Tab-separated table of C-alpha atoms in Angstrom:
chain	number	residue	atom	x	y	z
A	1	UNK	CA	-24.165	13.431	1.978
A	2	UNK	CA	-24.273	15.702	4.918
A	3	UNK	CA	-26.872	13.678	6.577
A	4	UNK	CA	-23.935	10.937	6.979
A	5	UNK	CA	-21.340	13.418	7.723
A	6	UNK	CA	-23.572	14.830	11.045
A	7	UNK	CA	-24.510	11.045	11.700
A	8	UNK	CA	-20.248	9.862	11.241
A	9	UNK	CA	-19.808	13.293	13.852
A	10	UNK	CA	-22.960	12.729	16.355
A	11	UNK	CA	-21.330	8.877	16.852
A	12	UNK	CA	-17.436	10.225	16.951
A	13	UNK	CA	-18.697	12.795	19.808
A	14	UNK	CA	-20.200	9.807	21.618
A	15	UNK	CA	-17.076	7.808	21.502
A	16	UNK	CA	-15.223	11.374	22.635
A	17	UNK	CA	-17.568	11.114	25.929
A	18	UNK	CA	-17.581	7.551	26.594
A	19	UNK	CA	-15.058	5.973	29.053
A	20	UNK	CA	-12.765	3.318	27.678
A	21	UNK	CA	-12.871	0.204	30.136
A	22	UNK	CA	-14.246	-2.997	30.104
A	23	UNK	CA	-17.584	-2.866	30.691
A	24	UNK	CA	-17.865	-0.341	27.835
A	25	UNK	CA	-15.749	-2.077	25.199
A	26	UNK	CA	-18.985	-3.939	23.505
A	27	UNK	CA	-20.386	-0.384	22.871
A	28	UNK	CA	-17.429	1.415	21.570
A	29	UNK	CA	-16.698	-1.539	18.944
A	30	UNK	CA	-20.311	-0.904	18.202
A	31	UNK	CA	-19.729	2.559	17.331
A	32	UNK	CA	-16.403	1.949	15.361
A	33	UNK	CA	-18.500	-0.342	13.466
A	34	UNK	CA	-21.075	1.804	12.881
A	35	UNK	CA	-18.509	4.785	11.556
A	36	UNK	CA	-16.598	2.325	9.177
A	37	UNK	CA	-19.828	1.038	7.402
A	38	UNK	CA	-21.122	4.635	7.221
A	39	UNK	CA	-17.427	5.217	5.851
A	40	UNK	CA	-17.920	2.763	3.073
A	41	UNK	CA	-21.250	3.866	2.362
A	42	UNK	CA	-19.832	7.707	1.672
A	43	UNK	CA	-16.626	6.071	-0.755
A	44	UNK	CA	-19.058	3.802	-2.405
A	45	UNK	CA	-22.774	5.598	-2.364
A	46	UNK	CA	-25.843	3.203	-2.689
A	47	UNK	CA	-27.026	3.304	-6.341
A	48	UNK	CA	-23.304	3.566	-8.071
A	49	UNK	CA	-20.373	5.680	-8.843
A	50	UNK	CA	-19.629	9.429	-8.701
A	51	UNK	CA	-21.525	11.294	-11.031
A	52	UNK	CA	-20.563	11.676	-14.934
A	53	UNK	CA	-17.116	14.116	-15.840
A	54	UNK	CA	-15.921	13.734	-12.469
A	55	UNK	CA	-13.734	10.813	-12.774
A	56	UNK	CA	-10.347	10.675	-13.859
A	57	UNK	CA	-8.148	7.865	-15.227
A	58	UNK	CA	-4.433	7.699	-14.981
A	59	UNK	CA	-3.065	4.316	-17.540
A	60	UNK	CA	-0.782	2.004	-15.174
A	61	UNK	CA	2.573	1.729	-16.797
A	62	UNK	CA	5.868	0.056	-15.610
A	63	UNK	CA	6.753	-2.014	-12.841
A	64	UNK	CA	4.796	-0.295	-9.947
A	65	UNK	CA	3.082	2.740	-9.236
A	66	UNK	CA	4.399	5.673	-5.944
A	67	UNK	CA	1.725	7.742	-5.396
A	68	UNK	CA	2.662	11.753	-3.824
A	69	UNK	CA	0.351	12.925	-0.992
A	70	UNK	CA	0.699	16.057	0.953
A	71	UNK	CA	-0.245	19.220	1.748
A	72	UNK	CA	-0.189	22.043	-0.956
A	73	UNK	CA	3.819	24.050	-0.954
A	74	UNK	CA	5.508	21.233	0.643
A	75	UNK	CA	7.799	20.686	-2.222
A	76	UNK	CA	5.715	17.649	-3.982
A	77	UNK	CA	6.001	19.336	-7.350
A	78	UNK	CA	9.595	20.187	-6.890
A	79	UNK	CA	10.673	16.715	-5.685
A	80	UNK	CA	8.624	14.827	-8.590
A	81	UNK	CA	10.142	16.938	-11.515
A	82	UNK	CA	13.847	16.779	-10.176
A	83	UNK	CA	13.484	12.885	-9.495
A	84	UNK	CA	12.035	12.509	-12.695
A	85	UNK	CA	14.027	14.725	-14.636
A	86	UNK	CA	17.212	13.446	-13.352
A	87	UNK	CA	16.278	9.874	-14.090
A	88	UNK	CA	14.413	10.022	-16.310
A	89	UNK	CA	12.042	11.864	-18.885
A	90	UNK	CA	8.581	13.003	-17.723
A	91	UNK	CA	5.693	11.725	-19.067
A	92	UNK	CA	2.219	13.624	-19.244
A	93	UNK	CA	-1.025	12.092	-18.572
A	94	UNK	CA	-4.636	13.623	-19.500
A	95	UNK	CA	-7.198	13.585	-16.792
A	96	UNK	CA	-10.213	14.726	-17.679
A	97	UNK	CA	-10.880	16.996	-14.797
A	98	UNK	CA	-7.944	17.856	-14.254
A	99	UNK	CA	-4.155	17.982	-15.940
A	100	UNK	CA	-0.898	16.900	-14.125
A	101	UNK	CA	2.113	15.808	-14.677
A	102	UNK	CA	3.801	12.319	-13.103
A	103	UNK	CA	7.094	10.894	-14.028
A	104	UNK	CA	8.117	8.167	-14.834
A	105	UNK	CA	11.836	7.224	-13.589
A	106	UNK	CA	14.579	4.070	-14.310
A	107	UNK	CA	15.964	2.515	-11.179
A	108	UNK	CA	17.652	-0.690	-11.151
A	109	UNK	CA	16.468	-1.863	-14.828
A	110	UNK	CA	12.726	-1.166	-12.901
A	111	UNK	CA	10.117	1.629	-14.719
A	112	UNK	CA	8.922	3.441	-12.003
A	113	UNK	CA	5.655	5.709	-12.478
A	114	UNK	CA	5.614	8.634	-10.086
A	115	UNK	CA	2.275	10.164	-9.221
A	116	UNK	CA	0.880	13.243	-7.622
A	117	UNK	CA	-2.409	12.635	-6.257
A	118	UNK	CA	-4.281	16.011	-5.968
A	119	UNK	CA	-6.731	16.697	-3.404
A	120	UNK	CA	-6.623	13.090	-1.924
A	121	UNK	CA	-6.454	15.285	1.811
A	122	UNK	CA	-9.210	17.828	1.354
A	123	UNK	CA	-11.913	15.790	2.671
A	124	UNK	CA	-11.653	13.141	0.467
A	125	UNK	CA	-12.764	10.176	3.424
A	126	UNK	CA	-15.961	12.374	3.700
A	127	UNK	CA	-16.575	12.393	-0.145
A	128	UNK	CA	-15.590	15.625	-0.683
A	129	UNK	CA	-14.449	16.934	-4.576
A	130	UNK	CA	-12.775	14.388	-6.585
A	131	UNK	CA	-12.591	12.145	-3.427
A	132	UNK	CA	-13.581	8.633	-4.651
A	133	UNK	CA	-11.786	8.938	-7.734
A	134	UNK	CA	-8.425	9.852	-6.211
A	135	UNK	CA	-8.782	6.863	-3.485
A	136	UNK	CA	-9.404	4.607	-6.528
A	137	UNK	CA	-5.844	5.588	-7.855
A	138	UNK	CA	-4.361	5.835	-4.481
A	139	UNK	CA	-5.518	1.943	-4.085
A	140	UNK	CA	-3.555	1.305	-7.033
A	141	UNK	CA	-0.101	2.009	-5.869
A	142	UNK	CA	2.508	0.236	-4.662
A	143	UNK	CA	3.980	2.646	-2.288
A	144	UNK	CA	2.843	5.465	-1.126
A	145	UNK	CA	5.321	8.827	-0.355
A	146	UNK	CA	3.891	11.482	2.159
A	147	UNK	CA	5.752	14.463	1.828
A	148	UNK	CA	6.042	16.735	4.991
A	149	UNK	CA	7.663	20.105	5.327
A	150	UNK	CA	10.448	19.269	8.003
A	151	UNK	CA	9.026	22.292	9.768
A	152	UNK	CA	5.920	21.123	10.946
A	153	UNK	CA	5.943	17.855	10.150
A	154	UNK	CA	4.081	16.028	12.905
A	155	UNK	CA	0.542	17.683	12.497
A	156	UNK	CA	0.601	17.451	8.963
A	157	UNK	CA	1.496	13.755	9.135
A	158	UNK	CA	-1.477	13.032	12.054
A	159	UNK	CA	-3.890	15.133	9.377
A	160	UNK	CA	-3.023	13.198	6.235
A	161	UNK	CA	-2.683	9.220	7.773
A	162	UNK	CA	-6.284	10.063	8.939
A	163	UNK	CA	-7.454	10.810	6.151
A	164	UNK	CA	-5.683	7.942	4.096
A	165	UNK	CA	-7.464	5.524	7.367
A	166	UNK	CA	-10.921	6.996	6.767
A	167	UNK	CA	-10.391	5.376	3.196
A	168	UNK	CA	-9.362	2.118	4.093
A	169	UNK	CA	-5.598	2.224	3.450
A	170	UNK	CA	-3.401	0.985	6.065
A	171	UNK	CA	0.063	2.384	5.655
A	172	UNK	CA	2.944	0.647	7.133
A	173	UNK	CA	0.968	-2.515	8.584
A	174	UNK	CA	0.755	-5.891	7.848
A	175	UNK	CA	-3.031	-7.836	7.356
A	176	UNK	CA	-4.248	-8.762	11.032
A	177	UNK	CA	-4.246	-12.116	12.071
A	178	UNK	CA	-7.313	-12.935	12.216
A	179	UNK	CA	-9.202	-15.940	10.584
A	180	UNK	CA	-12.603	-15.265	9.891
A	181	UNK	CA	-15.702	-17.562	8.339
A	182	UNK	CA	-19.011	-16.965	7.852
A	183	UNK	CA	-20.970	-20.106	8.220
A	184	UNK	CA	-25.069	-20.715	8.123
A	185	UNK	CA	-25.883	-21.890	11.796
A	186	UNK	CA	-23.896	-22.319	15.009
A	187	UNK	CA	-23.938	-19.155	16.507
A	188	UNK	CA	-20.570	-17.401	17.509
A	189	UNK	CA	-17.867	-19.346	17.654
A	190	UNK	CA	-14.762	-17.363	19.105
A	191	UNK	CA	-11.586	-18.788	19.637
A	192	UNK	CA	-7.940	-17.386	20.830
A	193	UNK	CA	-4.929	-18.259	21.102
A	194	UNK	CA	-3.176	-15.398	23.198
A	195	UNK	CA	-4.852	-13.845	26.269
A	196	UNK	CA	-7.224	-10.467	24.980
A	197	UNK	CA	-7.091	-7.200	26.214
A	198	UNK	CA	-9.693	-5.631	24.324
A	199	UNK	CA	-11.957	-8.171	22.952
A	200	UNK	CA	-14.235	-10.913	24.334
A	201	UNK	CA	-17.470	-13.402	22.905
A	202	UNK	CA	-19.219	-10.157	23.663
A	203	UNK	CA	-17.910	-7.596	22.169
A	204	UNK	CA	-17.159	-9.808	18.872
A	205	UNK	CA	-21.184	-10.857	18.860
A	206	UNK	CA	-21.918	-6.662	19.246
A	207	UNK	CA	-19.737	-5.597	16.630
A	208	UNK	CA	-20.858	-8.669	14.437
A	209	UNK	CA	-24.252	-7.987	14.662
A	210	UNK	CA	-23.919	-4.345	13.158
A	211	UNK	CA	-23.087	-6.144	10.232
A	212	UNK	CA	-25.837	-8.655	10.624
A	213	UNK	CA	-23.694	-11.633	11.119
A	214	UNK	CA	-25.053	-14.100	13.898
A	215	UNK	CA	-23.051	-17.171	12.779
A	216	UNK	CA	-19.522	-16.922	12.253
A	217	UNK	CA	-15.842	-18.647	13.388
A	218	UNK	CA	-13.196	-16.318	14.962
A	219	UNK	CA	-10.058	-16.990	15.798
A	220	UNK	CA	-7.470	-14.714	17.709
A	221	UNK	CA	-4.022	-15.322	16.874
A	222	UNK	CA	-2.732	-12.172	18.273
A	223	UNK	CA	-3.671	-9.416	21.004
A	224	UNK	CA	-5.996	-7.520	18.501
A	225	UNK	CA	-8.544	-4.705	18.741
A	226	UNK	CA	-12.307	-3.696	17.750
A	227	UNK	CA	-10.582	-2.133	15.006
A	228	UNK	CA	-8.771	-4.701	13.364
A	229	UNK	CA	-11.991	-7.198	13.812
A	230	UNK	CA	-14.011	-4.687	11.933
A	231	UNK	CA	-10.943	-4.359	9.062
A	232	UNK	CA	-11.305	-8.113	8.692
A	233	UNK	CA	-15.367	-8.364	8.238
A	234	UNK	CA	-15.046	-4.596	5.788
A	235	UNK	CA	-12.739	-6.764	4.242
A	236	UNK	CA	-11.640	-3.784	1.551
A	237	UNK	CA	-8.824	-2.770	2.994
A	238	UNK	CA	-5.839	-2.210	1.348
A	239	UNK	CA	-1.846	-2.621	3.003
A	240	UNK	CA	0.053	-0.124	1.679
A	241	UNK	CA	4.120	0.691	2.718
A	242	UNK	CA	4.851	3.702	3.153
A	243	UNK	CA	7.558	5.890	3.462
A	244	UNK	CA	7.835	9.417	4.384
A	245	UNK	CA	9.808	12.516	3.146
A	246	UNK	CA	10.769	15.208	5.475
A	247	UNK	CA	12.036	17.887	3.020
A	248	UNK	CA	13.305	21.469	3.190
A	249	UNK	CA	15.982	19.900	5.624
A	250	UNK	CA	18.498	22.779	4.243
A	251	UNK	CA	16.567	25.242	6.869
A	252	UNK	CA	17.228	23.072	9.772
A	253	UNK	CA	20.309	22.285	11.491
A	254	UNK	CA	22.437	18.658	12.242
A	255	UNK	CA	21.158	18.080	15.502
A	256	UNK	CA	17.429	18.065	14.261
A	257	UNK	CA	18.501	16.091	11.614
A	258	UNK	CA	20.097	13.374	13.567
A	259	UNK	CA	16.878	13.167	15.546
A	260	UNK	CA	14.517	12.928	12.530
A	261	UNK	CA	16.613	9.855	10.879
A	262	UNK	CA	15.094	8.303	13.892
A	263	UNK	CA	11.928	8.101	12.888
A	264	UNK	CA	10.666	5.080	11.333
A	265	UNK	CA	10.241	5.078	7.791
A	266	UNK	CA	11.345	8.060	7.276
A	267	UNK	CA	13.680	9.913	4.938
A	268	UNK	CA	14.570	13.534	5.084
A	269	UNK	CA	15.458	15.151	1.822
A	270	UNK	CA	15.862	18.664	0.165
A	271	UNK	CA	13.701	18.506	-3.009
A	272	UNK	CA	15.330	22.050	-4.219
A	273	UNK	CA	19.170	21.278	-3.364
A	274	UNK	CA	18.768	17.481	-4.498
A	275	UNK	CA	20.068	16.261	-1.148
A	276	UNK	CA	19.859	13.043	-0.029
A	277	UNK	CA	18.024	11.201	-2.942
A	278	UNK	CA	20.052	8.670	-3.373
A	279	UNK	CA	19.097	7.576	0.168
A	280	UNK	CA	15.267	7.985	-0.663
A	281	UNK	CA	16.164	5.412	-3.987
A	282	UNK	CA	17.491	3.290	-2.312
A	283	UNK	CA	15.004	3.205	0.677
A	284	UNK	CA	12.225	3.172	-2.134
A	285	UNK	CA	13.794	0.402	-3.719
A	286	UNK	CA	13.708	-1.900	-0.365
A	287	UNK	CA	9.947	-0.864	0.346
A	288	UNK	CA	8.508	-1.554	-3.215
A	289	UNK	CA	10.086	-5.379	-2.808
A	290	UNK	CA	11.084	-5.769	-6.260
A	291	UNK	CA	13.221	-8.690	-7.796
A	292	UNK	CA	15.060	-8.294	-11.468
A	293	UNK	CA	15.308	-11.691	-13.352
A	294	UNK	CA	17.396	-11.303	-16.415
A	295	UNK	CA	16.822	-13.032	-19.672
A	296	UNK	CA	18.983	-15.382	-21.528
A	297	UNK	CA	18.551	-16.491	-24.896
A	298	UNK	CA	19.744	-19.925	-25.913
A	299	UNK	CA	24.064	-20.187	-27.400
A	300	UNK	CA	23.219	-15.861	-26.159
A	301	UNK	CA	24.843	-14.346	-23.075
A	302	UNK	CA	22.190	-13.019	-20.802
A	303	UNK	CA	20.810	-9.783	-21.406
A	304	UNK	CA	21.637	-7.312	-18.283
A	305	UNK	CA	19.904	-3.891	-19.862
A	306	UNK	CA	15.990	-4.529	-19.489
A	307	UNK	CA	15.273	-7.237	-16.821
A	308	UNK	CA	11.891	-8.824	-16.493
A	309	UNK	CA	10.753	-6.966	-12.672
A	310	UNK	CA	8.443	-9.247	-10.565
A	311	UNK	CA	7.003	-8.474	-6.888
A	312	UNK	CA	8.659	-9.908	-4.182
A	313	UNK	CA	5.506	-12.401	-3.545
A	314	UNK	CA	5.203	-13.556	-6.924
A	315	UNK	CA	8.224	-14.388	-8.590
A	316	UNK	CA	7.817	-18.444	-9.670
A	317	UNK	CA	8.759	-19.581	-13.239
A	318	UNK	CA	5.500	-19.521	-13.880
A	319	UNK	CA	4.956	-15.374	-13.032
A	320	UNK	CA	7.876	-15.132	-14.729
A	321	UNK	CA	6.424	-16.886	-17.973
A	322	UNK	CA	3.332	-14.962	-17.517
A	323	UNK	CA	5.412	-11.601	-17.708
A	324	UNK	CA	6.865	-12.591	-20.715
A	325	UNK	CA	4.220	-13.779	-22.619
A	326	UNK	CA	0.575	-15.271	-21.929
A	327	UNK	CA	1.135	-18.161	-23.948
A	328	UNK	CA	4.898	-19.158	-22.878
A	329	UNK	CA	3.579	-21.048	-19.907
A	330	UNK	CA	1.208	-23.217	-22.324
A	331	UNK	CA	4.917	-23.956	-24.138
A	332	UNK	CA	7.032	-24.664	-20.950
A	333	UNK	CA	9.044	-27.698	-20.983
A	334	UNK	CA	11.618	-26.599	-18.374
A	335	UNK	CA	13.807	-23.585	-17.255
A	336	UNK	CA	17.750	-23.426	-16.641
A	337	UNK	CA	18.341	-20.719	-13.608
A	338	UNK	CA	21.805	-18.993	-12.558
A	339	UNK	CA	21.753	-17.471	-9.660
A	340	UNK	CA	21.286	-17.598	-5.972
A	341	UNK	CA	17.840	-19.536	-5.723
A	342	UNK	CA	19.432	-22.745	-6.980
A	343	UNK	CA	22.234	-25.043	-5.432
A	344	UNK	CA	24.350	-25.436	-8.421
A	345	UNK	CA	24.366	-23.427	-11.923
A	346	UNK	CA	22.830	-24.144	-14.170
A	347	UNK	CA	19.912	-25.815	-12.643
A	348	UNK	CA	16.924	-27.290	-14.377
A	349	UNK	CA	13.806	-26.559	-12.775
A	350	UNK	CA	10.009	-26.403	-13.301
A	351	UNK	CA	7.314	-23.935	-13.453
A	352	UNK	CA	6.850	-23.782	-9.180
A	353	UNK	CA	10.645	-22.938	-9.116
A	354	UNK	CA	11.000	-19.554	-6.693
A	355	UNK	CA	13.344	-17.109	-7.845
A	356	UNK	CA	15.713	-14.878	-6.442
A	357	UNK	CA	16.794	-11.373	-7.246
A	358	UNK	CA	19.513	-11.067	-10.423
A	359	UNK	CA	18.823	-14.920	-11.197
A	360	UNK	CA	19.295	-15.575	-14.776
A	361	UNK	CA	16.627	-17.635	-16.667
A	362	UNK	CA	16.771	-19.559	-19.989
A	363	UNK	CA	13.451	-20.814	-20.859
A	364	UNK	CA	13.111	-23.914	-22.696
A	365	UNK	CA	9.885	-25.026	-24.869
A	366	UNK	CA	8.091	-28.489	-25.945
A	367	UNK	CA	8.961	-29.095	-29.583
């Protein structure tokens, strides 16, 4: 392990002493190539997983899944139980190498699992402790919370995003635009649709052939970097929102705080004092993208308490059926929807039918 930790180093030194122009733009996307296989290799070791007792497994319940990360005293603990325990009850989950505690909280008719991820910033891109096993639950969530003390939060937050990066999760950014097929023969075939800064046919064929790839189709559609070529071939990366939590904002005064609701994504709190959580709901809320479809039984009226919760990007009939039951979409005949998505109420509609948030759906079966 060390021998890829001095080899990750020897190749980030060399990137520290090489100038960043042009003519040396092949070689540095070399080098970032080079880092973010070695990268993979340390998460995922040649010859399997991480050795026996060391793993821990957390069960996936509810809607979606926030996962805590931050440094140790910043309030994490604190924030989790009075979120929890003033929404909700909080539920305790056995790990085997470790015991903690999430929550689990009600918003909106949604189940929400709250979860602290220990030790996911002490080293754990280099493979250190528990590493791979907390980046397999931290892939798992829906959203992820950093929690910074309002004190000192800009170091911290540098610190923790690169470690989440040398993982593979990209917080806050969308998939680059960049289509990318292998093929068997024809070389290199780069094409782009916006003038480069970074990237040209020869710096795509350098970092390319790292990976062994001679024969491939790019195509530009943006301004992009060696970076986000190399996040397309990896291909394991994993777009996460994120939102984060400046707390212990009772020791500062209202003209820092004016200047840290500036920040993007950002939402400062007081764990201890309860301030502000509303806000952090409700920004939660808009981040995870979830829509509530309520039920309605036939000659019923439609039942408001416990709606079925889809994601934003999958919420057809058909997911809809699927999150009912398995075998309701082998029984579909049609649906009647109330609600915004349709043009008058009710409206019949079939399985492909998008939804809306607070639509209303009757299901109707074949005989």
């Amino acid at each position: 392990m060390s021998t890829i930790l001095e080899r990750i180093s020897a190749i980030e030194a060399e990137m520290a002493r090489t100038q960043k122009n042009k003519a040396t733009a092949g070689h540095l996307g070399l080098l970032k190539a080079r880092i973010a296989k070695l990268r993979r290799e340390l998460i995922t070791p040649k010859g399997g997983g991480g050795g026996t007792g060391e793993g821990f497994d957390v069960a996936k319940t509810g809607d979606a899944r926030i996962g805590f990360v931050g440094f140790p005293s910043v309030g994490k603990s604190t924030l989790l139980s009075n979120l929890a325990g003033v929404y909700s009850e909080v539920a305790a989950y056995e790990f085997t190498t470790l015991t903690t505690v999430p929550g689990c909280i009600k918003y909106k008719g949604a189940k929400i699992q709250l979860l602290d991820l220990p030790g996911i910033i002490e080293g754990a891109k280099d493979g250190k402790g528990r590493g791979r096993q907390v980046i397999a639950v931290a892939r798992t969530c829906s959203l992820i919370f950093i929690v910074l003390d309002v004190l000192k939060p800009l170091k911290h937050k540098k610190l923790i995003e690169h470690e989440l990066e040398g993982f593979g999760l990209r917080l806050n950014k969308s998939p680059p635009n960049i289509v990318y097929r292998r093929k068997d023969k024809g070389g290199i075939n780069l094409q782009t649709m916006v003038p480069q800064s970074e990237l040209d046919l020869d710096t795509v064929r350098t970092i390319l052939s790292e990976y062994r790839i001679h024969n491939a189709d790019i195509t530009l559609r943006y301004d992009a970097t060696s970076d986000d070529l190399i996040d397309v071939v990896e291909g394991n990366r994993i777009y996460l929102p994120c939102i984060y939590i400046l707390n212990k904002i009772d020791q500062i005064s209202i003209e820092e705080l004016d200047i840290i609701y500036k920040i993007p994504h950002t939402v400062p709190i007081s764990a201890h004092h309860k301030w502000n959580f509303d806000d952090l709901l409700e920004k939660m809320w808009e981040y995870l993208k979830l829509v509530r479809i309520y039920t309605k039984p036939k000659g019923q009226l439609p039942d408001y308490g416990s709606p079925i919760v889809l994601h934003n990007e999958r919420k057809s009939i058909e997911d809809f059926c699927n999150k009912l039951h398995r075998t309701i979409a082998k029984e579909f005949k049609y649906a009647l929807v109330w609600g915004s998505s349709v043009k008058h109420v009710p409206q019949k509609v079939g399985k492909d039918h998008v939804l809306e948030d607070e639509d209303v759906v009757q299901i109707v079966k074949k005989i």
